[in-house]
Coordinates of C-alpha atoms and ligand atoms in Angstrom, one line a residue:
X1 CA 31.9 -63.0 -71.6
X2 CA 33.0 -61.5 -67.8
X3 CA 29.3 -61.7 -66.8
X4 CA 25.9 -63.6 -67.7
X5 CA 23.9 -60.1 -66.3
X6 CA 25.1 -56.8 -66.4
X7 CA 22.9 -54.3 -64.7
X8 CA 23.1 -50.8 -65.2
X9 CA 21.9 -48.6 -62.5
X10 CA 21.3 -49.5 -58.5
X11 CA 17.9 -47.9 -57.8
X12 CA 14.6 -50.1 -56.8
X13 CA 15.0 -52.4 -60.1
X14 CA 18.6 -52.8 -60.9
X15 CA 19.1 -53.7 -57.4
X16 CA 16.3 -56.5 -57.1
X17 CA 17.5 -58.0 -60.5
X18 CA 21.1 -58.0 -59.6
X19 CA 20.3 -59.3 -56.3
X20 CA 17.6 -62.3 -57.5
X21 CA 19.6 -63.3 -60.6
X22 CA 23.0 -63.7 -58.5
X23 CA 20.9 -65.6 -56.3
X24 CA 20.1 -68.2 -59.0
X25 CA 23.6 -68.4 -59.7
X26 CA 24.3 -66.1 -62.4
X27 CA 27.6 -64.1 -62.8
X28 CA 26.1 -60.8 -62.0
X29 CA 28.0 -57.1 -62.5
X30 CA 26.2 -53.8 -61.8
X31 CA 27.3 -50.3 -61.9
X32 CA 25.8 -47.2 -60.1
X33 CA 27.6 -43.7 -60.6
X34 CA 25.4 -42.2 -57.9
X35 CA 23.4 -43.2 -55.1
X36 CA 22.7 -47.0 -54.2
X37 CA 18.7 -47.5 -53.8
X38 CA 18.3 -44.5 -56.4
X39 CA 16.0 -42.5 -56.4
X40 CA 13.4 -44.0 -54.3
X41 CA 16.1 -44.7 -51.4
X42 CA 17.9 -41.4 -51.4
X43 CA 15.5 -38.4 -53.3
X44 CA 12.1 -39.8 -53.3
X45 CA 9.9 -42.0 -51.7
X46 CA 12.0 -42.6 -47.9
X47 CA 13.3 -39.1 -47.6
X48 CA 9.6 -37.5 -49.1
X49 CA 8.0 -39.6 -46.4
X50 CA 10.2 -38.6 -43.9
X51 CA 9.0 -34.7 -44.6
X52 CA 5.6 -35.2 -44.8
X53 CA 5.9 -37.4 -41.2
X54 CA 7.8 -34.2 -40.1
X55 CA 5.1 -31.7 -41.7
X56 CA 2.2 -34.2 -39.4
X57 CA 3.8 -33.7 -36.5
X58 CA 3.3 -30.1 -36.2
X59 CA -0.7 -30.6 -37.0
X60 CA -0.6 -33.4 -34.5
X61 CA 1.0 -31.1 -31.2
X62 CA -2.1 -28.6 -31.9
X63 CA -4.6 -31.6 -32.2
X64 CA -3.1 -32.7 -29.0
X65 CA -4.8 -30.2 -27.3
X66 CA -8.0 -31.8 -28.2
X67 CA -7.1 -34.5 -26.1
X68 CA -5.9 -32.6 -22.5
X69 CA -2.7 -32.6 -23.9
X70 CA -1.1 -29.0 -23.5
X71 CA 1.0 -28.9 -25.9
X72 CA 1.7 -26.5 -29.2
X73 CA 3.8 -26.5 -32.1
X74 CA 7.2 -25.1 -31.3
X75 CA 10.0 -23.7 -33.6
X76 CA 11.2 -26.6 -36.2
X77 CA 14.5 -27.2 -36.5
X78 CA 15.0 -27.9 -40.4
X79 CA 18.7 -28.9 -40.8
X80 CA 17.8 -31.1 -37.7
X81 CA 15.9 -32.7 -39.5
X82 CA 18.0 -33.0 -42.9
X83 CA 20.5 -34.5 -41.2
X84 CA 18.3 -36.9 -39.0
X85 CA 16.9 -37.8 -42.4
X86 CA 20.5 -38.3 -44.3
X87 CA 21.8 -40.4 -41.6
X88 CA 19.1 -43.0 -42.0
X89 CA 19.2 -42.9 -46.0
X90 CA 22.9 -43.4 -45.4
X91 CA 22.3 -46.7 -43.5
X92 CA 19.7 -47.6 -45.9
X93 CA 22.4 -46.8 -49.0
X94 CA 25.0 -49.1 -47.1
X95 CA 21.9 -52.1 -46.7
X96 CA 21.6 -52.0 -50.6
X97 CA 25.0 -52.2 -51.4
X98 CA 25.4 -55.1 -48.3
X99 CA 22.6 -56.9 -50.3
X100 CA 24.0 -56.9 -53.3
X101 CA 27.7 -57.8 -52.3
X102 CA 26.2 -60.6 -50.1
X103 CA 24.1 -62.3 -53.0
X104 CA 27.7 -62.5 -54.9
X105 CA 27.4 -59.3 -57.1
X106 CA 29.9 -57.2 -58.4
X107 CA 29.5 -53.7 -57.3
X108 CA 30.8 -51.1 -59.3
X109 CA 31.0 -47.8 -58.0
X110 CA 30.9 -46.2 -62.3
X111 CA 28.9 -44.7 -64.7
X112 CA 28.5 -47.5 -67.2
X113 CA 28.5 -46.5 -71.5
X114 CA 27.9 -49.3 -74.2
X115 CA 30.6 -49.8 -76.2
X116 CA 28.3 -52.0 -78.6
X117 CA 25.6 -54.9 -77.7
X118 CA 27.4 -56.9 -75.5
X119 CA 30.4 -54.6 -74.3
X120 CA 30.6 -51.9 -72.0
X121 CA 32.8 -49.4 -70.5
X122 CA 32.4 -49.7 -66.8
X123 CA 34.8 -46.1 -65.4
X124 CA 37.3 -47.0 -67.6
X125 CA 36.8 -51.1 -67.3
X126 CA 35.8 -52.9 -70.6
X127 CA 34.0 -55.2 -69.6
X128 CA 31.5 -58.0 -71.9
X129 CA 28.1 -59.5 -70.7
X130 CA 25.7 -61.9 -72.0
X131 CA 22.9 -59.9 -71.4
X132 CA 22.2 -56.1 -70.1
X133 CA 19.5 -54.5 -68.2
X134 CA 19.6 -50.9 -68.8
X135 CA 17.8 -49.4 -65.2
X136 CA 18.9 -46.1 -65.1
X137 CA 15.9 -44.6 -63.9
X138 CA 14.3 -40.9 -64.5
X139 CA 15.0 -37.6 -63.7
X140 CA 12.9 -34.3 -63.4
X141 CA 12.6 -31.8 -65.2
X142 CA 11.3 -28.3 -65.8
X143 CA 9.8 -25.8 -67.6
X144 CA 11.9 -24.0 -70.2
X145 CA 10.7 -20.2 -69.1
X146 CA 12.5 -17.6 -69.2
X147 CA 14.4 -17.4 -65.8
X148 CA 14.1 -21.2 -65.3
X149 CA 17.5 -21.6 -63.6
X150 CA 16.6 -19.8 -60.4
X151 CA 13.9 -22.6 -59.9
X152 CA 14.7 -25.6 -58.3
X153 CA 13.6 -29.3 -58.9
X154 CA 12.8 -32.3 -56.3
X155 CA 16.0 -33.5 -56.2
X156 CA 17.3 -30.2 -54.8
X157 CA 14.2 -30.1 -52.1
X158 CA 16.0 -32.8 -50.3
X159 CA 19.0 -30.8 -49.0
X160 CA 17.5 -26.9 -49.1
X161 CA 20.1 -25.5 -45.8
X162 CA 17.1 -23.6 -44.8
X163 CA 13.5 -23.8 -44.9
X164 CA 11.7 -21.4 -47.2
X165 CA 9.6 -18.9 -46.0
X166 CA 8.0 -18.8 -48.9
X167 CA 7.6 -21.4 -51.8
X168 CA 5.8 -21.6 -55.3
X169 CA 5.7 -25.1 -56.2
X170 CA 4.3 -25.5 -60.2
X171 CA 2.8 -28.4 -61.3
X172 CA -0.4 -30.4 -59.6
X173 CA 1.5 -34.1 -60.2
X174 CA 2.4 -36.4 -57.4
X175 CA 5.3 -34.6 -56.5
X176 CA 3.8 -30.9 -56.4
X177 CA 1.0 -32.2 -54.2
X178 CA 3.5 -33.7 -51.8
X179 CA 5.7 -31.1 -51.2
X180 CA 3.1 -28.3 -51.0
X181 CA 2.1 -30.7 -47.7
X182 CA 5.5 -30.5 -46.6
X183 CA 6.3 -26.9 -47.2
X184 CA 2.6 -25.8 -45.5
X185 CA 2.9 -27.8 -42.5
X186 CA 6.4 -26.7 -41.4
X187 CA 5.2 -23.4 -41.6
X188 CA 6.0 -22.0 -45.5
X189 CA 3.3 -19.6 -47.0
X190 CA 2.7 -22.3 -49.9
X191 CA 2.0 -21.4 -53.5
X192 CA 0.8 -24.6 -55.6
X193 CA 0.5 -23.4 -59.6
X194 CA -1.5 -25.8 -61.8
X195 CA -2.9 -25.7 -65.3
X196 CA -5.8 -27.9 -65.0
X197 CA -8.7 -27.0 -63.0
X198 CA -7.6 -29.5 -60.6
X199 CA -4.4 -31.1 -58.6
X200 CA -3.9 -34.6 -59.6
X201 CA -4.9 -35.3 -63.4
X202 CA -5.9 -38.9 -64.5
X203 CA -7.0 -39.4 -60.1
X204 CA -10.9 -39.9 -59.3
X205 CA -12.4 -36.6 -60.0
X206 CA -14.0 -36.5 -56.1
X207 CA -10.1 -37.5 -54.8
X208 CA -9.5 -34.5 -56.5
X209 CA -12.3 -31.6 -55.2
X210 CA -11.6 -33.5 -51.7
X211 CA -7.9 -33.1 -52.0
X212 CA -8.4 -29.3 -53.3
X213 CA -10.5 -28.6 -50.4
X214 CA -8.0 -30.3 -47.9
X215 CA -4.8 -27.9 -49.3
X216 CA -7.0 -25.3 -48.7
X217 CA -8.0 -25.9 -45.0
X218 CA -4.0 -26.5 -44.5
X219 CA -3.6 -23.1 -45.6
X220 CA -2.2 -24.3 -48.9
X221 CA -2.3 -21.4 -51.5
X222 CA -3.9 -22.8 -55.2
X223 CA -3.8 -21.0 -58.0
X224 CA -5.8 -23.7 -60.8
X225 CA -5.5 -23.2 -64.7
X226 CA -2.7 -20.8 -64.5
X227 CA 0.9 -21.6 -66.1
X228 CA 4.1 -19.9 -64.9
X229 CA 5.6 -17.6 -67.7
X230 CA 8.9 -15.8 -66.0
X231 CA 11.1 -16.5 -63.0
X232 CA 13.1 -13.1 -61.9
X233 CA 15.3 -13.3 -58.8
X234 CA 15.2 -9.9 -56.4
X235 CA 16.7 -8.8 -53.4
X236 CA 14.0 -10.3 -51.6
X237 CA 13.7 -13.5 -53.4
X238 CA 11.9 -14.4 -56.6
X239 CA 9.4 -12.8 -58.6
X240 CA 7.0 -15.7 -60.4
X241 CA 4.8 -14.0 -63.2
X242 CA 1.8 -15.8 -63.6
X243 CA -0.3 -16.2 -67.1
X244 CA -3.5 -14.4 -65.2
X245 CA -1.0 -11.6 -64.8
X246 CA -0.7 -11.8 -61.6
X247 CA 3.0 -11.6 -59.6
X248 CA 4.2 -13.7 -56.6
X249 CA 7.1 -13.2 -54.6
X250 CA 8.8 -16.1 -53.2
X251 CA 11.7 -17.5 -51.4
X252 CA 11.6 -20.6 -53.5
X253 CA 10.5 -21.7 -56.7
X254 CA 10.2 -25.5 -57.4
X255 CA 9.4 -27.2 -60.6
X256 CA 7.5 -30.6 -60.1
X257 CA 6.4 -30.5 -63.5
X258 CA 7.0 -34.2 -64.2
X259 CA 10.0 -36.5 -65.1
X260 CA 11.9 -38.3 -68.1
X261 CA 13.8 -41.3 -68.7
X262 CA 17.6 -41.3 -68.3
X263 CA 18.5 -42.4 -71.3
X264 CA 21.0 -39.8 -72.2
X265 CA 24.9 -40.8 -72.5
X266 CA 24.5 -44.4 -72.5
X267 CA 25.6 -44.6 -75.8
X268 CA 22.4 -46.5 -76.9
X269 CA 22.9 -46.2 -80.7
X270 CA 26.2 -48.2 -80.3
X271 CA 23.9 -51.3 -78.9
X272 CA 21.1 -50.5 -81.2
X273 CA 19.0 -50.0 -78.8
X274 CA 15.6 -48.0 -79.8
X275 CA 14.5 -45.1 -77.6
X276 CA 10.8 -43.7 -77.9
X277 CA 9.8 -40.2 -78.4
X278 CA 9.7 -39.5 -75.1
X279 CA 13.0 -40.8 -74.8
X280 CA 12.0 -43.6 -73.1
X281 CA 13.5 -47.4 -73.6
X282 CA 10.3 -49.1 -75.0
X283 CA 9.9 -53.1 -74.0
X284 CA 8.0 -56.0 -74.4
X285 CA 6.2 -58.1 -72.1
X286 CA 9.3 -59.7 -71.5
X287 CA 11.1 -56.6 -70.4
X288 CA 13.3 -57.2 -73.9
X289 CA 14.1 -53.5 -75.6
X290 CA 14.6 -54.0 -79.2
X291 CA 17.6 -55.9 -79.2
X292 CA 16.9 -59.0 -77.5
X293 CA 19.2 -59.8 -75.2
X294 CA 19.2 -56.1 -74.1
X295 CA 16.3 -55.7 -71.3
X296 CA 14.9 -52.7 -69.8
X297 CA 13.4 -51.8 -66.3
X298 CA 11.6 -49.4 -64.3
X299 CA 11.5 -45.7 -64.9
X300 CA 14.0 -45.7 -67.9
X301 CA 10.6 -47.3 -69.6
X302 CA 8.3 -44.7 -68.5
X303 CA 5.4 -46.9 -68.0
X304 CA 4.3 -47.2 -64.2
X305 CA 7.1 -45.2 -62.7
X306 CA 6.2 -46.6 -58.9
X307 CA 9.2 -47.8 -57.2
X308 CA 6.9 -51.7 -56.3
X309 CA 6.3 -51.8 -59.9
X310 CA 10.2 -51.4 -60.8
X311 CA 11.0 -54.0 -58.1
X312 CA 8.2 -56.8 -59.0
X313 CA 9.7 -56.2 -63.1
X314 CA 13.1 -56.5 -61.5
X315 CA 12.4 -60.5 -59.8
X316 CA 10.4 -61.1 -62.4
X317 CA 13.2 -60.5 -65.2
X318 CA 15.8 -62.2 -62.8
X319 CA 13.5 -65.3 -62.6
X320 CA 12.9 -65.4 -66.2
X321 CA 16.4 -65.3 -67.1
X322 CA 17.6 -67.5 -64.6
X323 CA 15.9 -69.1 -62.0
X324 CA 13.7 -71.2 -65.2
X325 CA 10.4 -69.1 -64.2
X326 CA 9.6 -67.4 -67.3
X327 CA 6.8 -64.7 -66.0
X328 CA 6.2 -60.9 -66.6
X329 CA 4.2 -58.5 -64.3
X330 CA 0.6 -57.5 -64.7
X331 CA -0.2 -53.7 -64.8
X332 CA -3.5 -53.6 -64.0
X333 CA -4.5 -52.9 -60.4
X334 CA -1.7 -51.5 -59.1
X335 CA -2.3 -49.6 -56.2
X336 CA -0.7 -46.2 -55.5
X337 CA -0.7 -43.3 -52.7
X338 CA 0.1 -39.7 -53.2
X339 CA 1.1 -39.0 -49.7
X340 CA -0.6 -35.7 -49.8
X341 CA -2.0 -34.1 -45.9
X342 CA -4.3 -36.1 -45.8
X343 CA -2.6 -39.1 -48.0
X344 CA -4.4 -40.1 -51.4
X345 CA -5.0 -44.1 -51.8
X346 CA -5.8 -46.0 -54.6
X347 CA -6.4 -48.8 -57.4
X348 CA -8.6 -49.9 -60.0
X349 CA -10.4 -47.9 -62.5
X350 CA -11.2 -43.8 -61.3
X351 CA -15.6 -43.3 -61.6
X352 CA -14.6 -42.0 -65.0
X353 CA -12.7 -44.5 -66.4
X354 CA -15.4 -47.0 -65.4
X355 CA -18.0 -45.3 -66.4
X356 CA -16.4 -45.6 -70.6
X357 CA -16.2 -48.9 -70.3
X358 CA -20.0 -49.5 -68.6
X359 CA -23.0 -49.4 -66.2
X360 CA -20.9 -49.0 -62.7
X361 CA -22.6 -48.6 -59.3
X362 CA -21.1 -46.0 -57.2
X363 CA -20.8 -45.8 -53.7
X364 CA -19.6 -42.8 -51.9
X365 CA -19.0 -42.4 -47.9
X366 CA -17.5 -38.7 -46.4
X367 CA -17.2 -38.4 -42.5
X368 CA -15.4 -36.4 -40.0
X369 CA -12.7 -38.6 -38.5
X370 CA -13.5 -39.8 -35.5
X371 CA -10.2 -38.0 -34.0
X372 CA -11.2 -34.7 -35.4
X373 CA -14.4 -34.8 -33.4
X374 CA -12.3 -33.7 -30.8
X375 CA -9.9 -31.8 -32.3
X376 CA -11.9 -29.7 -34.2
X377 CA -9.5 -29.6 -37.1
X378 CA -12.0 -29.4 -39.9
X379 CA -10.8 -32.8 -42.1
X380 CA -13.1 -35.2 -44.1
X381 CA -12.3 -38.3 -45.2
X382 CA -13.6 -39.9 -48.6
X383 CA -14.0 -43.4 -49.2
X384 CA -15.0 -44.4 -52.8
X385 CA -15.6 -47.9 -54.8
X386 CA -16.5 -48.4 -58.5
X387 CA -18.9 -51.3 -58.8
X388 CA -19.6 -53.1 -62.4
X389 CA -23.5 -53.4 -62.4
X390 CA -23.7 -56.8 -64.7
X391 CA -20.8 -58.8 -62.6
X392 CA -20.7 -57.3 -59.5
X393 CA -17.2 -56.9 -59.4
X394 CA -15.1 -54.4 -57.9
X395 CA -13.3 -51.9 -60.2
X396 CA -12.1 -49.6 -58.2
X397 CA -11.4 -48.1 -54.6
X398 CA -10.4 -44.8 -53.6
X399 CA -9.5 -42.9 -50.6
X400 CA -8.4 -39.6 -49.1
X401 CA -7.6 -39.5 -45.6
X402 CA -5.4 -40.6 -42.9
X403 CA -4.1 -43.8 -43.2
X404 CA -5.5 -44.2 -46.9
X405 CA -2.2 -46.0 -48.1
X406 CA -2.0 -48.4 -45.4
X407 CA -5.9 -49.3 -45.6
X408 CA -5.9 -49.7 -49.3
X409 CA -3.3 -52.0 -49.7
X410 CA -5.4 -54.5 -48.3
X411 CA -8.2 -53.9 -50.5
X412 CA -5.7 -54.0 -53.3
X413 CA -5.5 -57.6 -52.7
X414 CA -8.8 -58.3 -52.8
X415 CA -9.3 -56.8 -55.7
X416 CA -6.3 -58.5 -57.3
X417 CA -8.4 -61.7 -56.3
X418 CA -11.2 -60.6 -58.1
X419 CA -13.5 -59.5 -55.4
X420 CA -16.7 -58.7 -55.8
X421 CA -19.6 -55.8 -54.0
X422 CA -21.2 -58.7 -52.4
X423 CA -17.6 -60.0 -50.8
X424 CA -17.3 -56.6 -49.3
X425 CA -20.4 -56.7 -47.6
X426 CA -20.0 -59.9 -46.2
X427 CA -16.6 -59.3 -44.7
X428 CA -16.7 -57.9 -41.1
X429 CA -15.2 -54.7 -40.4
X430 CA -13.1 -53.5 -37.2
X431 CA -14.5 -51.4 -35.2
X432 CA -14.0 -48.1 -34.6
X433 CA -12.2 -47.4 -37.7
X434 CA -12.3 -45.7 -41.3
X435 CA -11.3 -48.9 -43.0
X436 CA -14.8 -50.5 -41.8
X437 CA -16.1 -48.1 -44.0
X438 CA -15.2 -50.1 -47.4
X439 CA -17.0 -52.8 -45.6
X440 CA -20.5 -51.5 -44.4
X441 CA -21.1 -49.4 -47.7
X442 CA -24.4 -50.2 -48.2
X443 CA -26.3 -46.8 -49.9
X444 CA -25.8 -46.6 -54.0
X445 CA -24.7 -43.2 -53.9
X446 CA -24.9 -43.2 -57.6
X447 CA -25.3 -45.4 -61.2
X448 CA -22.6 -43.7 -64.1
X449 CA -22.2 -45.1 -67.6
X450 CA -21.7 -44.3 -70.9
X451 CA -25.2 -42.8 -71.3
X452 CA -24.2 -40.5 -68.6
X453 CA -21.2 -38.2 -67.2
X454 CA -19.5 -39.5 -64.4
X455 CA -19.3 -37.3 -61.9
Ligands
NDP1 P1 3.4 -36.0 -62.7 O1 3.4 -36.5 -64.1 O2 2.6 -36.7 -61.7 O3 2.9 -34.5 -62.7 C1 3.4 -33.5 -63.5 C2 2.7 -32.2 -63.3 O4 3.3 -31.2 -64.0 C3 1.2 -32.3 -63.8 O5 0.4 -31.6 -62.9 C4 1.3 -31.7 -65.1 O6 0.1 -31.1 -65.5 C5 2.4 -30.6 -64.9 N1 3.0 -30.2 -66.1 C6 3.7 -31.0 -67.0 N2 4.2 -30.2 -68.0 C7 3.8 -29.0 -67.8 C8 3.9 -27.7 -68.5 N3 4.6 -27.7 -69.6 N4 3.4 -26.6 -68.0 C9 2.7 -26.7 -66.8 N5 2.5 -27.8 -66.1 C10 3.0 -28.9 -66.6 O7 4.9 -35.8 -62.3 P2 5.7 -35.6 -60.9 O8 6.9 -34.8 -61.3 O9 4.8 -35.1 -59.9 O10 6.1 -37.1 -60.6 C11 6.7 -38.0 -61.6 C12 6.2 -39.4 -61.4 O11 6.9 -39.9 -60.3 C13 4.8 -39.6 -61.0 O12 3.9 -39.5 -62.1 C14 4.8 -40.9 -60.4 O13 4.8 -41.9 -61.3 C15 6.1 -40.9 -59.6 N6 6.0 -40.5 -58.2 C16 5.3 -41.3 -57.4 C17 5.1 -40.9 -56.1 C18 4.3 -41.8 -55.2 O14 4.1 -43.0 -55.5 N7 3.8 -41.3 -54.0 C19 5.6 -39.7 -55.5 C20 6.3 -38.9 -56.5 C21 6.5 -39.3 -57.8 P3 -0.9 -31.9 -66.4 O15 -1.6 -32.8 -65.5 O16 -1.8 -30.9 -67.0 O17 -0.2 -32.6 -67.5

């Protein structure tokens, strides 16, 4: 065989299980066709954050004025900031493929196709490996309308040459929440078209009201349990017919109406690999598809699809195969952030959830944040935790506000340790902030169960 690992795919896990397993001496090969970091590095995560920091700053030059500053929100300069944004994903691209060249990779710059179980054609290279991670990652899709082809998807949001003056964005996912943030805070009149009564489905039902009321005071347009049903393109843009009849006319239309596992032209059947009927790669706990020395990672298994989760499965397969630390990675607590204006946080079991399973105390906290007392900028934060009544135990923490990712990673680890109410309490909190809050919750806003609807 040429290699002991052959990875397909250079996104968040291909790149961290290349990268470990050539560190523990295998012979490692590994092919991306497109972008190194994937989609995290080059049309997600970096360059969505990079927006939404763009789409705070104009909020922030008004709030300044709260604070003697006189300043207000000029023009914004969007390809300025495209291109301030590519050059940096650019470096990061060039750090990936540094990291994986340094550990003693082989980088190949191809798509890869199996030829059968153990052989691959790599551009036009055959080349054989002992085992294969397929880590080929997702890709979004959209809704099959009539008119669906004047709509764009996420991947296309990243390099718009202008900024839209005006934008339907359908769907209420993480991505639609996002980029209605973005889109509304450079300035956009803001469309955001849902089918649920709510943004956010499977969240903490009072993440979502807060989060509805938040897009709202940003001047966010929502338009709940309604479905697009026709996309038309005019002279002044497009037309978006709605199910409740009504008509919108746009600039731009963006589908954020989910995402699916690239799975397609990899010539799967050849390796007898089994796909699910999502079109997913199913695995074990070991990360094995069904054919065992065939592994699968990341969003191409349609499981968590969080760029930490991909990288943890990613070590954790490279250690297992060859660094003689056999280990999976445990799903359960994983905390996320939908970096929403204001951001979402959180992890653990939502009040609902909870509330299946048993008797849960809940505590809820809503304030004005302290730097909006000034600004006058009418912004609540919500803390939230999920308390089993019979153990004590923290199930779950929730958040919307500023700085709700950064402050709930923290709790994330003490609920990874197993923390319980009366740990909170007993911690001492830092004062003035929001995060004390998680600490000095001491009012049972509520008991929710199976006897009774969670709220
Ligand atoms: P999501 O699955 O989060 O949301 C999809 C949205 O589209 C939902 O509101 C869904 O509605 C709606 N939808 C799906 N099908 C239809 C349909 N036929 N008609 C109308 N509406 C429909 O997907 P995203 O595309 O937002 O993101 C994909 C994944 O990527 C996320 O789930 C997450 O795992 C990851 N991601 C993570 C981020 C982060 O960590 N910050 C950021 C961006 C993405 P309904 O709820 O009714 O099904």
């Amino acid at each position: 065989m040429d290699y002991d690992l052959f990875v397909i795919g250079g996104g968040s896990a291909g790149v961290r299980c290349a990268r470990i397993a050539a560190g523990h001496g295998a012979r490692v090969g590994v092919a991306e066709d497109r972008f190194w970091g994937g989609t995290c590095v080059n049309i997600g995560c970096v360059p969505k954050k990079f927006l939404v920091m763009a789409a705070e700053y104009g909020a922030a030059a008004q709030d300044a004025r709260g604070f003697g500053w006189n300043s207000a929100p000029g023009a914004h300069d969007w390809p300025g900031l495209i291109a301030a944004k590519d050059k940096e994903i650019s470096r990061l691209n060039g750090i990936y493929r540094r990291l994986l060249d340094q550990a003693g990779a082989k980088i190949y710059d191809a798509r890869a196709v199996f030829i059968d179980a153990h052989t691959l054609d790599v551009g036009g290279e055959r080349v054989t490996a002992e085992r294969i991670v397929i880590a080929t990652g997702g890709h979004p899709t959209g809704l099959d309308i009539p008119g669906a082809e004047h709509a764009i998807i996420s991947d296309d949001a990243f390099y718009l040459p202008e900024m839209p003056r005006r934008v339907a964005i359908i769907g209420g996912g993480y991505i639609a929440v996002e980029f209605a943030g973005i889109f509304a805070g450079l300035g956009a009149e803001t469309h955001l078209i849902y089918r649920q009564p709510l943004p956010l489905r499977g969240f903490d039902a009072d993440l979502r009201v807060g989060l509805a009321e938040a897009m709202a005071g940003n001047g966010v347009l929502l338009h709940p349990d309604v479905l697009p049903t026709g996309i038309t393109a005019t002279a002044a843009g497009k037309q978006v017919s709605l199910s409740d009849l009504s008509l919108l006319e746009v600039d731009l239309v963006f589908f954020a109406t989910g995402r699916a596992a690239n799975t397609r032209g990899l010539n799967l059947e050849a390796a007898g690999v089994k796909l699910g009927g999502r079109g997913e790669v199913p695995v074990d706990e070991g990360f094995a598809t069904s054919v065992p020395h065939i592994f699968a990672l990341g969003d191409v298994t349609d499981r968590l699809n969080l760029t930490p989760v991909a990288t943890a499965e990613g070590h954790a397969l490279a250690d297992s195969l060859f660094g003689g630390n056999r280990r999976g990675v445990s799903l359960e607590n994983v905390p996320t952030a939908v970096f929403s204006i204001p951001p979402i946080a959180t992890v653990g079991l939502t009040e609902q959830e909870a509330a299946k399973r048993g008797r849960v105390k809940v505590f809820v906290a809503k304030f004005t944040p302290m730097r909006h007392n000034l600004t006058g900028r009418a912004r609540r934060t919500l803390m939230k935790l999920i308390v089993d009544e019979a153990s004590d135990k923290v199930l779950g923490a929730h958040m919307l506000g500023e700085d709700a990712p950064e402050i709930i990673q923290g709790i994330a680890v003490a609920m990874t340790a197993g923390a319980t109410k009366a740990d909170f309490d007993r911690t001492i909190g830092i004062h003035p902030t929001a995060a004390e809050e998680f600490v000095t919750m001491r009012t049972q806003t509520r008991v929710a169960g199976p006897d009774m609807p969670a709220v």
